[in-house]
Amino acid sequence: SIASADMDLNQLEAFLTAQTKKQGGITSDQAAVIAKFWKNHRTHIHESLINQSRWDNVLKNMNWRVDLKSQLRHIDQINTPVAIVEMELGRRGQ
């Protein structure tokens, strides 16, 4: 919960206080250890979560255009915009 919310120190303190008050929750000593660990490793944990959530592919190129239909059987469909997007994906580092 702490890592996924990327809690700042105020949020961390409130969260850990709530956890110590819950029945079957953590002790105040455990909360202190967790707080110290989070303060020391927050940046590394956050970067690790970001790296794990990235795709292996990266966007290499993108082309797009908007077409307007000028001839159709039904008059209400004329000038209806249609977006066409072409994306080229590649492996990271290649």
Short mmCIF file of N, CA and C in Angstrom, two decimals:
data_model
loop_
_atom_site.label_atom_id
_atom_site.label_comp_id
_atom_site.label_asym_id
_atom_site.label_seq_id
_atom_site.Cartn_x
_atom_site.Cartn_y
_atom_site.Cartn_z
N SER A 1 0.83 -1.20 0.00
CA SER A 1 0.00 0.00 0.00
C SER A 1 0.87 1.26 0.00
N ILE A 2 1.92 1.23 0.79
CA ILE A 2 2.81 2.39 0.89
C ILE A 2 3.48 2.68 -0.45
N ALA A 3 4.00 1.63 -1.08
CA ALA A 3 4.73 1.80 -2.34
C ALA A 3 3.79 2.16 -3.48
N SER A 4 2.65 1.50 -3.56
CA SER A 4 1.75 1.78 -4.69
C SER A 4 1.16 3.18 -4.62
N ALA A 5 1.00 3.72 -3.41
CA ALA A 5 0.50 5.08 -3.25
C ALA A 5 1.62 6.11 -3.28
N ASP A 6 2.89 5.64 -3.27
CA ASP A 6 4.06 6.52 -3.22
C ASP A 6 3.86 7.59 -2.14
N MET A 7 3.61 7.11 -0.92
CA MET A 7 3.25 7.99 0.20
C MET A 7 4.39 8.92 0.59
N ASP A 8 4.02 10.18 0.87
CA ASP A 8 5.00 11.09 1.44
C ASP A 8 5.06 10.82 2.95
N LEU A 9 5.89 11.57 3.65
CA LEU A 9 6.10 11.27 5.07
C LEU A 9 4.85 11.47 5.93
N ASN A 10 4.04 12.46 5.61
CA ASN A 10 2.80 12.68 6.36
C ASN A 10 1.80 11.54 6.14
N GLN A 11 1.66 11.14 4.89
CA GLN A 11 0.76 10.03 4.58
C GLN A 11 1.25 8.74 5.21
N LEU A 12 2.56 8.53 5.19
CA LEU A 12 3.15 7.34 5.80
C LEU A 12 2.87 7.29 7.29
N GLU A 13 3.06 8.41 7.96
CA GLU A 13 2.82 8.46 9.40
C GLU A 13 1.35 8.16 9.72
N ALA A 14 0.44 8.74 8.97
CA ALA A 14 -0.99 8.49 9.20
C ALA A 14 -1.34 7.03 8.94
N PHE A 15 -0.79 6.47 7.86
CA PHE A 15 -1.06 5.07 7.53
C PHE A 15 -0.54 4.14 8.60
N LEU A 16 0.70 4.35 9.04
CA LEU A 16 1.28 3.47 10.05
C LEU A 16 0.58 3.61 11.40
N THR A 17 0.16 4.82 11.73
CA THR A 17 -0.60 5.01 12.97
C THR A 17 -1.90 4.22 12.93
N ALA A 18 -2.57 4.28 11.79
CA ALA A 18 -3.82 3.51 11.63
C ALA A 18 -3.55 2.01 11.73
N GLN A 19 -2.43 1.56 11.19
CA GLN A 19 -2.10 0.13 11.24
C GLN A 19 -1.79 -0.33 12.66
N THR A 20 -1.21 0.55 13.47
CA THR A 20 -0.91 0.16 14.86
C THR A 20 -2.18 0.12 15.71
N LYS A 21 -3.20 0.86 15.32
CA LYS A 21 -4.44 0.88 16.09
C LYS A 21 -5.40 -0.25 15.71
N LYS A 22 -5.18 -0.86 14.57
CA LYS A 22 -6.02 -1.97 14.14
C LYS A 22 -5.76 -3.19 15.00
N GLN A 23 -6.82 -3.94 15.29
CA GLN A 23 -6.63 -5.18 16.03
C GLN A 23 -5.90 -6.17 15.14
N GLY A 24 -4.83 -6.75 15.66
CA GLY A 24 -4.01 -7.65 14.87
C GLY A 24 -3.08 -6.93 13.93
N GLY A 25 -2.95 -5.62 14.10
CA GLY A 25 -2.07 -4.81 13.25
C GLY A 25 -0.62 -4.92 13.67
N ILE A 26 0.15 -3.92 13.32
CA ILE A 26 1.57 -3.93 13.62
C ILE A 26 1.85 -3.20 14.93
N THR A 27 3.01 -3.46 15.50
CA THR A 27 3.41 -2.78 16.73
C THR A 27 4.04 -1.43 16.38
N SER A 28 4.21 -0.59 17.37
CA SER A 28 4.83 0.71 17.12
C SER A 28 6.30 0.55 16.74
N ASP A 29 6.97 -0.49 17.25
CA ASP A 29 8.35 -0.75 16.85
C ASP A 29 8.43 -1.16 15.37
N GLN A 30 7.48 -1.99 14.95
CA GLN A 30 7.43 -2.38 13.55
C GLN A 30 7.14 -1.18 12.66
N ALA A 31 6.25 -0.31 13.11
CA ALA A 31 5.93 0.90 12.35
C ALA A 31 7.16 1.79 12.20
N ALA A 32 7.96 1.89 13.25
CA ALA A 32 9.17 2.71 13.20
C ALA A 32 10.17 2.15 12.20
N VAL A 33 10.31 0.81 12.17
CA VAL A 33 11.24 0.18 11.23
C VAL A 33 10.75 0.38 9.80
N ILE A 34 9.46 0.21 9.57
CA ILE A 34 8.91 0.40 8.23
C ILE A 34 9.11 1.85 7.78
N ALA A 35 8.85 2.80 8.68
CA ALA A 35 9.02 4.22 8.34
C ALA A 35 10.47 4.53 7.98
N LYS A 36 11.40 4.00 8.76
CA LYS A 36 12.82 4.25 8.49
C LYS A 36 13.22 3.63 7.15
N PHE A 37 12.76 2.41 6.89
CA PHE A 37 13.07 1.74 5.62
C PHE A 37 12.51 2.54 4.45
N TRP A 38 11.26 2.99 4.56
CA TRP A 38 10.63 3.76 3.47
C TRP A 38 11.36 5.07 3.23
N LYS A 39 11.76 5.75 4.29
CA LYS A 39 12.48 7.01 4.13
C LYS A 39 13.81 6.80 3.40
N ASN A 40 14.48 5.69 3.70
CA ASN A 40 15.79 5.43 3.10
C ASN A 40 15.71 4.87 1.68
N HIS A 41 14.62 4.18 1.33
CA HIS A 41 14.57 3.47 0.06
C HIS A 41 13.40 3.87 -0.84
N ARG A 42 12.72 4.94 -0.51
CA ARG A 42 11.52 5.34 -1.26
C ARG A 42 11.80 5.53 -2.75
N THR A 43 12.84 6.25 -3.09
CA THR A 43 13.16 6.53 -4.49
C THR A 43 13.46 5.24 -5.25
N HIS A 44 14.26 4.38 -4.65
CA HIS A 44 14.63 3.12 -5.31
C HIS A 44 13.39 2.23 -5.52
N ILE A 45 12.53 2.15 -4.54
CA ILE A 45 11.31 1.33 -4.64
C ILE A 45 10.40 1.89 -5.72
N HIS A 46 10.23 3.20 -5.74
CA HIS A 46 9.37 3.85 -6.74
C HIS A 46 9.89 3.60 -8.16
N GLU A 47 11.19 3.75 -8.37
CA GLU A 47 11.79 3.51 -9.68
C GLU A 47 11.64 2.05 -10.10
N SER A 48 11.79 1.14 -9.15
CA SER A 48 11.65 -0.28 -9.43
C SER A 48 10.22 -0.61 -9.87
N LEU A 49 9.23 -0.04 -9.21
CA LEU A 49 7.83 -0.26 -9.60
C LEU A 49 7.54 0.29 -10.99
N ILE A 50 8.10 1.44 -11.30
CA ILE A 50 7.91 2.03 -12.63
C ILE A 50 8.54 1.12 -13.69
N ASN A 51 9.75 0.65 -13.45
CA ASN A 51 10.43 -0.22 -14.42
C ASN A 51 9.67 -1.53 -14.63
N GLN A 52 9.06 -2.06 -13.58
CA GLN A 52 8.31 -3.31 -13.70
C GLN A 52 7.02 -3.11 -14.48
N SER A 53 6.49 -1.90 -14.48
CA SER A 53 5.20 -1.67 -15.15
C SER A 53 5.36 -1.24 -16.61
N ARG A 54 6.56 -1.03 -17.06
CA ARG A 54 6.79 -0.62 -18.45
C ARG A 54 6.69 -1.80 -19.40
N TRP A 55 6.28 -1.51 -20.62
CA TRP A 55 6.29 -2.52 -21.68
C TRP A 55 7.71 -2.73 -22.15
N ASP A 56 7.95 -3.87 -22.76
CA ASP A 56 9.25 -4.11 -23.37
C ASP A 56 9.40 -3.33 -24.67
N ASN A 57 8.29 -3.03 -25.31
CA ASN A 57 8.33 -2.32 -26.58
C ASN A 57 8.32 -0.81 -26.36
N VAL A 58 8.90 -0.11 -27.29
CA VAL A 58 8.89 1.36 -27.27
C VAL A 58 8.34 1.86 -28.60
N LEU A 59 7.82 3.05 -28.59
CA LEU A 59 7.28 3.66 -29.81
C LEU A 59 8.44 4.22 -30.63
N LYS A 60 8.61 3.69 -31.85
CA LYS A 60 9.69 4.14 -32.72
C LYS A 60 9.23 5.23 -33.67
N ASN A 61 8.01 5.12 -34.16
CA ASN A 61 7.52 6.07 -35.14
C ASN A 61 6.00 6.10 -35.07
N MET A 62 5.42 7.26 -35.41
CA MET A 62 3.97 7.38 -35.43
C MET A 62 3.57 8.30 -36.57
N ASN A 63 2.60 7.86 -37.35
CA ASN A 63 2.01 8.66 -38.42
C ASN A 63 0.51 8.73 -38.17
N TRP A 64 -0.07 9.86 -38.48
CA TRP A 64 -1.52 9.99 -38.31
C TRP A 64 -2.09 10.93 -39.35
N ARG A 65 -3.38 10.76 -39.58
CA ARG A 65 -4.09 11.68 -40.47
C ARG A 65 -5.57 11.62 -40.13
N VAL A 66 -6.28 12.64 -40.54
CA VAL A 66 -7.74 12.70 -40.38
C VAL A 66 -8.35 12.80 -41.76
N ASP A 67 -9.23 11.85 -42.07
CA ASP A 67 -9.92 11.84 -43.36
C ASP A 67 -11.36 12.29 -43.17
N LEU A 68 -11.88 12.98 -44.18
CA LEU A 68 -13.30 13.35 -44.21
C LEU A 68 -13.94 12.64 -45.39
N LYS A 69 -15.05 11.99 -45.13
CA LYS A 69 -15.76 11.29 -46.20
C LYS A 69 -16.53 12.32 -47.03
N SER A 70 -16.35 12.26 -48.36
CA SER A 70 -17.01 13.24 -49.22
C SER A 70 -18.15 12.65 -50.03
N GLN A 71 -18.20 11.33 -50.19
CA GLN A 71 -19.29 10.70 -50.92
C GLN A 71 -19.76 9.45 -50.19
N LEU A 72 -21.04 9.44 -49.86
CA LEU A 72 -21.65 8.27 -49.23
C LEU A 72 -23.10 8.19 -49.65
N ARG A 73 -23.73 7.09 -49.38
CA ARG A 73 -25.15 6.93 -49.73
C ARG A 73 -26.04 7.80 -48.87
N HIS A 74 -25.67 7.97 -47.62
CA HIS A 74 -26.49 8.75 -46.69
C HIS A 74 -25.84 10.09 -46.43
N ILE A 75 -26.57 11.15 -46.60
CA ILE A 75 -26.05 12.51 -46.48
C ILE A 75 -25.54 12.82 -45.08
N ASP A 76 -26.12 12.18 -44.05
CA ASP A 76 -25.69 12.48 -42.68
C ASP A 76 -24.31 11.92 -42.36
N GLN A 77 -23.76 11.06 -43.20
CA GLN A 77 -22.42 10.50 -42.97
C GLN A 77 -21.33 11.28 -43.69
N ILE A 78 -21.70 12.24 -44.53
CA ILE A 78 -20.70 13.05 -45.23
C ILE A 78 -20.02 13.98 -44.23
N ASN A 79 -18.75 14.22 -44.44
CA ASN A 79 -17.92 15.06 -43.58
C ASN A 79 -17.75 14.51 -42.17
N THR A 80 -17.92 13.19 -42.03
CA THR A 80 -17.64 12.55 -40.74
C THR A 80 -16.14 12.31 -40.66
N PRO A 81 -15.46 12.88 -39.66
CA PRO A 81 -14.02 12.69 -39.59
C PRO A 81 -13.65 11.27 -39.12
N VAL A 82 -12.59 10.74 -39.70
CA VAL A 82 -12.07 9.43 -39.33
C VAL A 82 -10.57 9.61 -39.10
N ALA A 83 -10.13 9.27 -37.92
CA ALA A 83 -8.70 9.37 -37.60
C ALA A 83 -8.02 8.04 -37.90
N ILE A 84 -6.89 8.10 -38.58
CA ILE A 84 -6.10 6.91 -38.88
C ILE A 84 -4.73 7.11 -38.24
N VAL A 85 -4.36 6.16 -37.39
CA VAL A 85 -3.09 6.25 -36.65
C VAL A 85 -2.28 5.00 -36.95
N GLU A 86 -1.01 5.19 -37.31
CA GLU A 86 -0.09 4.08 -37.56
C GLU A 86 1.07 4.23 -36.58
N MET A 87 1.28 3.19 -35.76
CA MET A 87 2.37 3.22 -34.78
C MET A 87 3.35 2.09 -35.06
N GLU A 88 4.62 2.40 -35.02
CA GLU A 88 5.67 1.39 -35.20
C GLU A 88 6.33 1.16 -33.84
N LEU A 89 6.29 -0.09 -33.38
CA LEU A 89 6.88 -0.45 -32.10
C LEU A 89 8.18 -1.19 -32.33
N GLY A 90 9.09 -1.06 -31.38
CA GLY A 90 10.36 -1.78 -31.43
C GLY A 90 10.80 -2.14 -30.03
N ARG A 91 11.80 -2.97 -29.92
CA ARG A 91 12.34 -3.37 -28.63
C ARG A 91 13.19 -2.24 -28.04
N ARG A 92 13.16 -2.10 -26.73
CA ARG A 92 13.96 -1.10 -26.06
C ARG A 92 15.44 -1.38 -26.30
N GLY A 93 16.19 -0.35 -26.69
CA GLY A 93 17.62 -0.48 -26.91
C GLY A 93 18.00 -0.98 -28.29
N GLN A 94 17.04 -1.20 -29.18
CA GLN A 94 17.36 -1.67 -30.52
C GLN A 94 17.01 -0.62 -31.54
#
